[in-house]
Tab-separated table of C-alpha atoms in Angstrom:
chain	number	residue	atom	x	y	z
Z	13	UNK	CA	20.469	4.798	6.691
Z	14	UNK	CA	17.957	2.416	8.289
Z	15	UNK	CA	14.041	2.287	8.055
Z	16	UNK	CA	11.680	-0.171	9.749
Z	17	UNK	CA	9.379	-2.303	7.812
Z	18	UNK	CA	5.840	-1.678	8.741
Z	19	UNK	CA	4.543	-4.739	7.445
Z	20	UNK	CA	0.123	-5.049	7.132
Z	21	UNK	CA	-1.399	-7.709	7.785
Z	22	UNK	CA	-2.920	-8.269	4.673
Z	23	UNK	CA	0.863	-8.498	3.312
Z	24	UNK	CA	1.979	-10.721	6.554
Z	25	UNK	CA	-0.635	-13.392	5.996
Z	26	UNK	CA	-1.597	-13.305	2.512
Z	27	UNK	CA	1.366	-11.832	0.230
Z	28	UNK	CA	4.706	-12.589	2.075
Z	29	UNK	CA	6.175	-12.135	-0.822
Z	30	UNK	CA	5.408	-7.949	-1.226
Z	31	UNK	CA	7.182	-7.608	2.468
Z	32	UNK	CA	10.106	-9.582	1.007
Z	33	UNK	CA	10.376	-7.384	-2.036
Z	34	UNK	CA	9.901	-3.999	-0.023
Z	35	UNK	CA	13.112	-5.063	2.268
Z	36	UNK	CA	15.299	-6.063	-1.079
Z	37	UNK	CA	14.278	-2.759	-2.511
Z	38	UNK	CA	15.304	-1.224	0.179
Z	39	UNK	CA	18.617	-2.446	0.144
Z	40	UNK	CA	19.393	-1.845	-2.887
Z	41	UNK	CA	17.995	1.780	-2.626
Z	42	UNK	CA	21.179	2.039	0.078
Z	43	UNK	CA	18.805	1.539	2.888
Z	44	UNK	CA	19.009	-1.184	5.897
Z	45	UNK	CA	15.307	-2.507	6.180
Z	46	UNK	CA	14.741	-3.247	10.507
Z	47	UNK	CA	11.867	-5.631	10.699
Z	48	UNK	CA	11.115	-4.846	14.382
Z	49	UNK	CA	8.850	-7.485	16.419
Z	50	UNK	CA	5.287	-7.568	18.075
Z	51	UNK	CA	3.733	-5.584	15.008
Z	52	UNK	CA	-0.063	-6.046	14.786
Z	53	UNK	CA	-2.772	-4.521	12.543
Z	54	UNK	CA	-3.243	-1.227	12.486
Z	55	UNK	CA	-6.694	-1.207	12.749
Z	56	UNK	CA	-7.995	0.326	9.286
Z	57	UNK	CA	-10.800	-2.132	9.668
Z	58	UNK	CA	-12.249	-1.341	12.687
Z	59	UNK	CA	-11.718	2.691	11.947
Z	60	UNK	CA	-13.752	2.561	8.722
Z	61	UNK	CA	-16.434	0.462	10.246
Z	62	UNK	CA	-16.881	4.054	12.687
Z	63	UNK	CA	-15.223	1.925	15.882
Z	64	UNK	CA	-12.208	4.162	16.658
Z	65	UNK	CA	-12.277	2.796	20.678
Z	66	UNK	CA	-11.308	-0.296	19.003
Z	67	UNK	CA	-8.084	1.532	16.743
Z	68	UNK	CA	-6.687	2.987	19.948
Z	69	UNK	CA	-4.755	0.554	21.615
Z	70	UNK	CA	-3.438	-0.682	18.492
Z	71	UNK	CA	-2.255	2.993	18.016
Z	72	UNK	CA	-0.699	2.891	21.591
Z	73	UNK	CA	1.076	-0.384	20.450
Z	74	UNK	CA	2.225	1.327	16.765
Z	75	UNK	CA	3.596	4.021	18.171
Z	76	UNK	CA	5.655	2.050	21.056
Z	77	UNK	CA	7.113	-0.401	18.778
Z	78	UNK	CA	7.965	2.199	15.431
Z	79	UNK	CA	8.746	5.803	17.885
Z	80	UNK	CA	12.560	5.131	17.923
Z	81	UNK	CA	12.537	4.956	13.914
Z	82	UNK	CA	14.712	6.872	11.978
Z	83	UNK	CA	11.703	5.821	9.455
Z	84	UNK	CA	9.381	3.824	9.233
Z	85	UNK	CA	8.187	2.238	5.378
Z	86	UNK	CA	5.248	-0.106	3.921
Z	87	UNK	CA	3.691	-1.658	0.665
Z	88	UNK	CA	0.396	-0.216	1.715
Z	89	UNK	CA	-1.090	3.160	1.024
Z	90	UNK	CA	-3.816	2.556	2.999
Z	91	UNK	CA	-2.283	1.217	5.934
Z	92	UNK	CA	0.244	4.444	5.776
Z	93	UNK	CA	-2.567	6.501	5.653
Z	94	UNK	CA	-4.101	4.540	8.645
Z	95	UNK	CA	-1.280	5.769	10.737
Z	96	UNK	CA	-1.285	9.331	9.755
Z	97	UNK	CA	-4.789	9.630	10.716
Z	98	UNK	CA	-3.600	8.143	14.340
Z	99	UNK	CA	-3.451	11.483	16.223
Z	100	UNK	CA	-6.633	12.478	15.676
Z	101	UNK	CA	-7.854	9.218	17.178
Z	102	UNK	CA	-6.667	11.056	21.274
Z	103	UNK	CA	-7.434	14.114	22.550
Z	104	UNK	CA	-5.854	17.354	22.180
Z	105	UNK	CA	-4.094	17.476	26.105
Z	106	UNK	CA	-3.289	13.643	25.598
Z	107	UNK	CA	0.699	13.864	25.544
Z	108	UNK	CA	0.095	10.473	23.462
Z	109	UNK	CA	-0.960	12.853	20.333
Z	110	UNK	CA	1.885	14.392	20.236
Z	111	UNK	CA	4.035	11.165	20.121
Z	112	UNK	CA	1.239	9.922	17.453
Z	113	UNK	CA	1.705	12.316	15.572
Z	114	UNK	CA	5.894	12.459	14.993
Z	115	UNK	CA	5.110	8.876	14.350
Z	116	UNK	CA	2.638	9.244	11.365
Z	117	UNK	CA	5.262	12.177	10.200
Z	118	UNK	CA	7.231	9.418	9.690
Z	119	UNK	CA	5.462	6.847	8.122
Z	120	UNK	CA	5.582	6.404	4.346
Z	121	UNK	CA	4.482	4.407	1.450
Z	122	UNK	CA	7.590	2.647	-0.239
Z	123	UNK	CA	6.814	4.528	-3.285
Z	124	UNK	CA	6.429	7.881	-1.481
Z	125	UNK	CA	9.630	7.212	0.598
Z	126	UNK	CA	11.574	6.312	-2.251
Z	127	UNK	CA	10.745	9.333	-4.514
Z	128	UNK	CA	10.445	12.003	-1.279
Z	129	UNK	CA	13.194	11.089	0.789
Z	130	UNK	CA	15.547	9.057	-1.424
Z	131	UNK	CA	15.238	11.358	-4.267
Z	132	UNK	CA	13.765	8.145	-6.828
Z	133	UNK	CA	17.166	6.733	-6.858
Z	134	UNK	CA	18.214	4.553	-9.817
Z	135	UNK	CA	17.491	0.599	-8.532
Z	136	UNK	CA	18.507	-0.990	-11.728
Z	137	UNK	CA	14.805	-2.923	-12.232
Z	138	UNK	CA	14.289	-4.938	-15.300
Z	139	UNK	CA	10.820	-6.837	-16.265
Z	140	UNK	CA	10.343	-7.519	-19.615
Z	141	UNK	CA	6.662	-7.546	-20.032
Z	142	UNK	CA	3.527	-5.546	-21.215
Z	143	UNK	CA	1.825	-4.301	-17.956
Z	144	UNK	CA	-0.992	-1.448	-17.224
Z	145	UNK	CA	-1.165	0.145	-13.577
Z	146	UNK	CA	-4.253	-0.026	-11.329
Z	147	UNK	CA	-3.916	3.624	-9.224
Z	148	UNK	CA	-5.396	2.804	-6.153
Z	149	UNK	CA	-7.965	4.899	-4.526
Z	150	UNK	CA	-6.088	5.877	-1.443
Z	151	UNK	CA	-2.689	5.703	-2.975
Z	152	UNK	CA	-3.962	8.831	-5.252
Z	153	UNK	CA	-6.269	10.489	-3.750
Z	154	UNK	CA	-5.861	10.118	0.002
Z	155	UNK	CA	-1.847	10.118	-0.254
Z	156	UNK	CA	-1.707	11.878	-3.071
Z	157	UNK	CA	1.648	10.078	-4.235
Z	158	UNK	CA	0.421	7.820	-7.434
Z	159	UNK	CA	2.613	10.418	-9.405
Z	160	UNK	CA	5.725	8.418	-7.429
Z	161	UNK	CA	4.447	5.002	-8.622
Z	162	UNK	CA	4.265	5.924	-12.112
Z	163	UNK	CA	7.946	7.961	-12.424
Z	164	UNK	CA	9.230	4.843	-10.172
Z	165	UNK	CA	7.637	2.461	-12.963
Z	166	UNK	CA	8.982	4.323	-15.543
Z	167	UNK	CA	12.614	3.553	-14.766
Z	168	UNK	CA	12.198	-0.245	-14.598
Z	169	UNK	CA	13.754	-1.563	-17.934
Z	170	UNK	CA	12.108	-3.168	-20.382
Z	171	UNK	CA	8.919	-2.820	-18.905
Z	172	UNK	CA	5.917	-1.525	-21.509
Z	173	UNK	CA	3.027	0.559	-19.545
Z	174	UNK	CA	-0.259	0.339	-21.434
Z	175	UNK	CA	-2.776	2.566	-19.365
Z	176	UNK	CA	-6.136	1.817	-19.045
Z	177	UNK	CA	-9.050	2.831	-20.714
Z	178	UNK	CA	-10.288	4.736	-17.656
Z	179	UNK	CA	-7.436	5.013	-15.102
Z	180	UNK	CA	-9.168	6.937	-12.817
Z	181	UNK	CA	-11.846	4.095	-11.268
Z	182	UNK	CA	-12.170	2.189	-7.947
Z	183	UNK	CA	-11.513	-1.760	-8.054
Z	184	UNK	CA	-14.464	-1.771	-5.672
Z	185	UNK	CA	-12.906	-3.393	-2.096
Z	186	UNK	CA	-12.641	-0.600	-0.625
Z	187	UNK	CA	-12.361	-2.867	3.071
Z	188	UNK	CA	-15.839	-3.177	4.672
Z	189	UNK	CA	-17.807	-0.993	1.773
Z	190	UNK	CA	-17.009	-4.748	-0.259
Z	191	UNK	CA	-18.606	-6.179	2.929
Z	192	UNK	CA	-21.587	-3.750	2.958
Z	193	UNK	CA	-22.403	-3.555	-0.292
Z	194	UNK	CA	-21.222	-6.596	-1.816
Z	195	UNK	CA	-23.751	-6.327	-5.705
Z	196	UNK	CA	-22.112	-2.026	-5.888
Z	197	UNK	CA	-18.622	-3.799	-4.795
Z	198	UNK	CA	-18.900	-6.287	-7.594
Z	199	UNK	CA	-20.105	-3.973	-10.775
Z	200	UNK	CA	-16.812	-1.751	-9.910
Z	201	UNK	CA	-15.206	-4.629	-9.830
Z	202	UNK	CA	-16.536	-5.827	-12.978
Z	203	UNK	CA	-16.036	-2.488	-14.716
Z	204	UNK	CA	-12.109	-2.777	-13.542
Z	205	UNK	CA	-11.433	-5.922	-14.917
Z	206	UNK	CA	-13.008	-5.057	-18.001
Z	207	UNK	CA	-10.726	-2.190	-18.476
Z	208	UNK	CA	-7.901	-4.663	-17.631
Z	209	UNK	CA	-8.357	-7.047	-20.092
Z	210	UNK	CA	-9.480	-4.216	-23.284
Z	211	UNK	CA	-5.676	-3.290	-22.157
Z	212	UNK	CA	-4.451	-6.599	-23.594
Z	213	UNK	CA	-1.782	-7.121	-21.030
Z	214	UNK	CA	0.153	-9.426	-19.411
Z	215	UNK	CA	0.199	-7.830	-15.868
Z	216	UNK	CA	-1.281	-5.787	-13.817
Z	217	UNK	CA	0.550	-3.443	-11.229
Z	218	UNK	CA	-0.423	-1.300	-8.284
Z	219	UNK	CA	0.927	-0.461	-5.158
Z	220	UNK	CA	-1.906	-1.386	-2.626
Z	221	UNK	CA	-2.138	-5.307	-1.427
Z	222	UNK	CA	-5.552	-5.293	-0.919
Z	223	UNK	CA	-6.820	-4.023	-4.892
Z	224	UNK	CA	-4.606	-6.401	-5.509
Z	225	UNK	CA	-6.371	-9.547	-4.127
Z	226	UNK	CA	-9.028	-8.059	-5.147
Z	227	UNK	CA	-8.288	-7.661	-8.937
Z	228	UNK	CA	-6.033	-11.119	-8.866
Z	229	UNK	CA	-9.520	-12.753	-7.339
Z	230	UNK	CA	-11.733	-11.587	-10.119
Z	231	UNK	CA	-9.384	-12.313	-12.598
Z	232	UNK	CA	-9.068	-15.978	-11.930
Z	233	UNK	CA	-12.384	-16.154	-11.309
Z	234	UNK	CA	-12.748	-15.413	-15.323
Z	235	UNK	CA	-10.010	-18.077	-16.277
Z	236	UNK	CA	-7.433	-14.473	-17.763
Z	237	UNK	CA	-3.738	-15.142	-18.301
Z	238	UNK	CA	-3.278	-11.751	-16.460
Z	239	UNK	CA	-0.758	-11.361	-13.462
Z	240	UNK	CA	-1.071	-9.039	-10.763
Z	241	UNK	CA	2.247	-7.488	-9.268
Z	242	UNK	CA	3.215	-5.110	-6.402
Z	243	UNK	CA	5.432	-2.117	-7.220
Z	244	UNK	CA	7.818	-4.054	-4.556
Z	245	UNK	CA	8.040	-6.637	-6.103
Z	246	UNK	CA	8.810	-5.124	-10.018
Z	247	UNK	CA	11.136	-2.698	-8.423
Z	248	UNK	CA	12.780	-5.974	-6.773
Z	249	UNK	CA	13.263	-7.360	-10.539
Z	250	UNK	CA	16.264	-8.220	-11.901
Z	251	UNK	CA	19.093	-5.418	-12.529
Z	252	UNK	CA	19.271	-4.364	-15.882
């Protein structure tokens, strides 16, 4: 079985190492990861800052380079749910919907793919270490799919999951709303971290790059001794 790696740009230029883990968990899920060439952003940005003119030939190019996938996977919920929301970006008689749209039926979150279409297969992950989960905000509640990070995190050996205090909040990026409203960005922010540290852990895991920086930024910012980790890349651990 193969599956292209849709790979953000967020990961591309900032975390190399998530896209790295993604393909090696992959792999060893029984799957050949196809990193196919000429990907560019898929233009979350410019679609929540209300400029969908500007998403559509970034669609176009999506489509073109991922329509001949058997499948196509990423460490992003957000970017996933980018795509999925590409058909509404062309009108109803533009054949290109339609070819949108078996696209975005095809695009998954690694956690979502690896649960929904591989069945959660046993990948033999080990991580010794105390570690509470950040559920991002469009993980959850626009894919719908945290469940799958949490069962996936559960089979990782070794690994202690303390949750947090109040599971259910915001980091505060959020893309552009950080940019808008940087003082309401901050204070979620600051509640987050907050909740991280009362945790007393040694890591902090989620499955969306950019709560991620965003966390890992704060965090060093206040001097903590806490990590922050992808689900690729503790899925990508070392085989129990």
């Amino acid at each position: 079985m193969d599956a292209f790696l849709f790979i953000p740009c967020l990961v591309a230029h900032v975390m190399p190492q998530v896209g790295e883990a993604t393909a090696r968990v992959l792999a060893r899920a029984g799957v050949t990861p196809r990193l196919p060439d000429g990907q560019t952003c898929c233009g979350q940005f410019a679609y929540k800052r209300g400029l969908p003119e500007a998403v559509r030939p970034l669609a176009r190019r999506f489509v073109e380079i991922f329509e001949d996938a058997p499948a196509v996977v990423g460490p992003s919920g957000s970017c996933v749910a980018m795509v999925r929301r590409y058909p509404e970006l062309f009108d109803a008689d533009d054949p290109f919907r339609r070819r949108a749209g078996r696209v975005a039926a095809k695009t998954y979150e690694l956690g979502e793919y690896l649960v929904d279409v591989l069945g959660c297969p046993d990948l033999g992950a080990r991580l010794p270490l105390r570690a509470t989960l950040h559920a991002s905000c469009q993980t959850t509640r626009v894919l719908g799919v945290g469940g799958h990070t949490e069962r996936l995190l559960a089979g990782v050996a070794d690994l202690i999951l303390t949750p947090l205090p109040h599971p259910e909040r915001c980091c505060g990026f959020g893309g552009g709303f950080s940019v808008d409203y940087p003082e309401l960005s901050q204070a979620i922010l600051d509640k987050k971290i907050e909740d991280i540290l009362a945790a007393d852990v040694a890591a902090v895991i989620a499955a969306e790059p950019s709560c991620l920086l965003n966390i890992g930024s704060a965090l060093a910012r206040r001097g903590a001794a806490v990590r922050t980790l992808h689900l690729a890349e503790v899925l990508a651990g070392e085989a129990a």
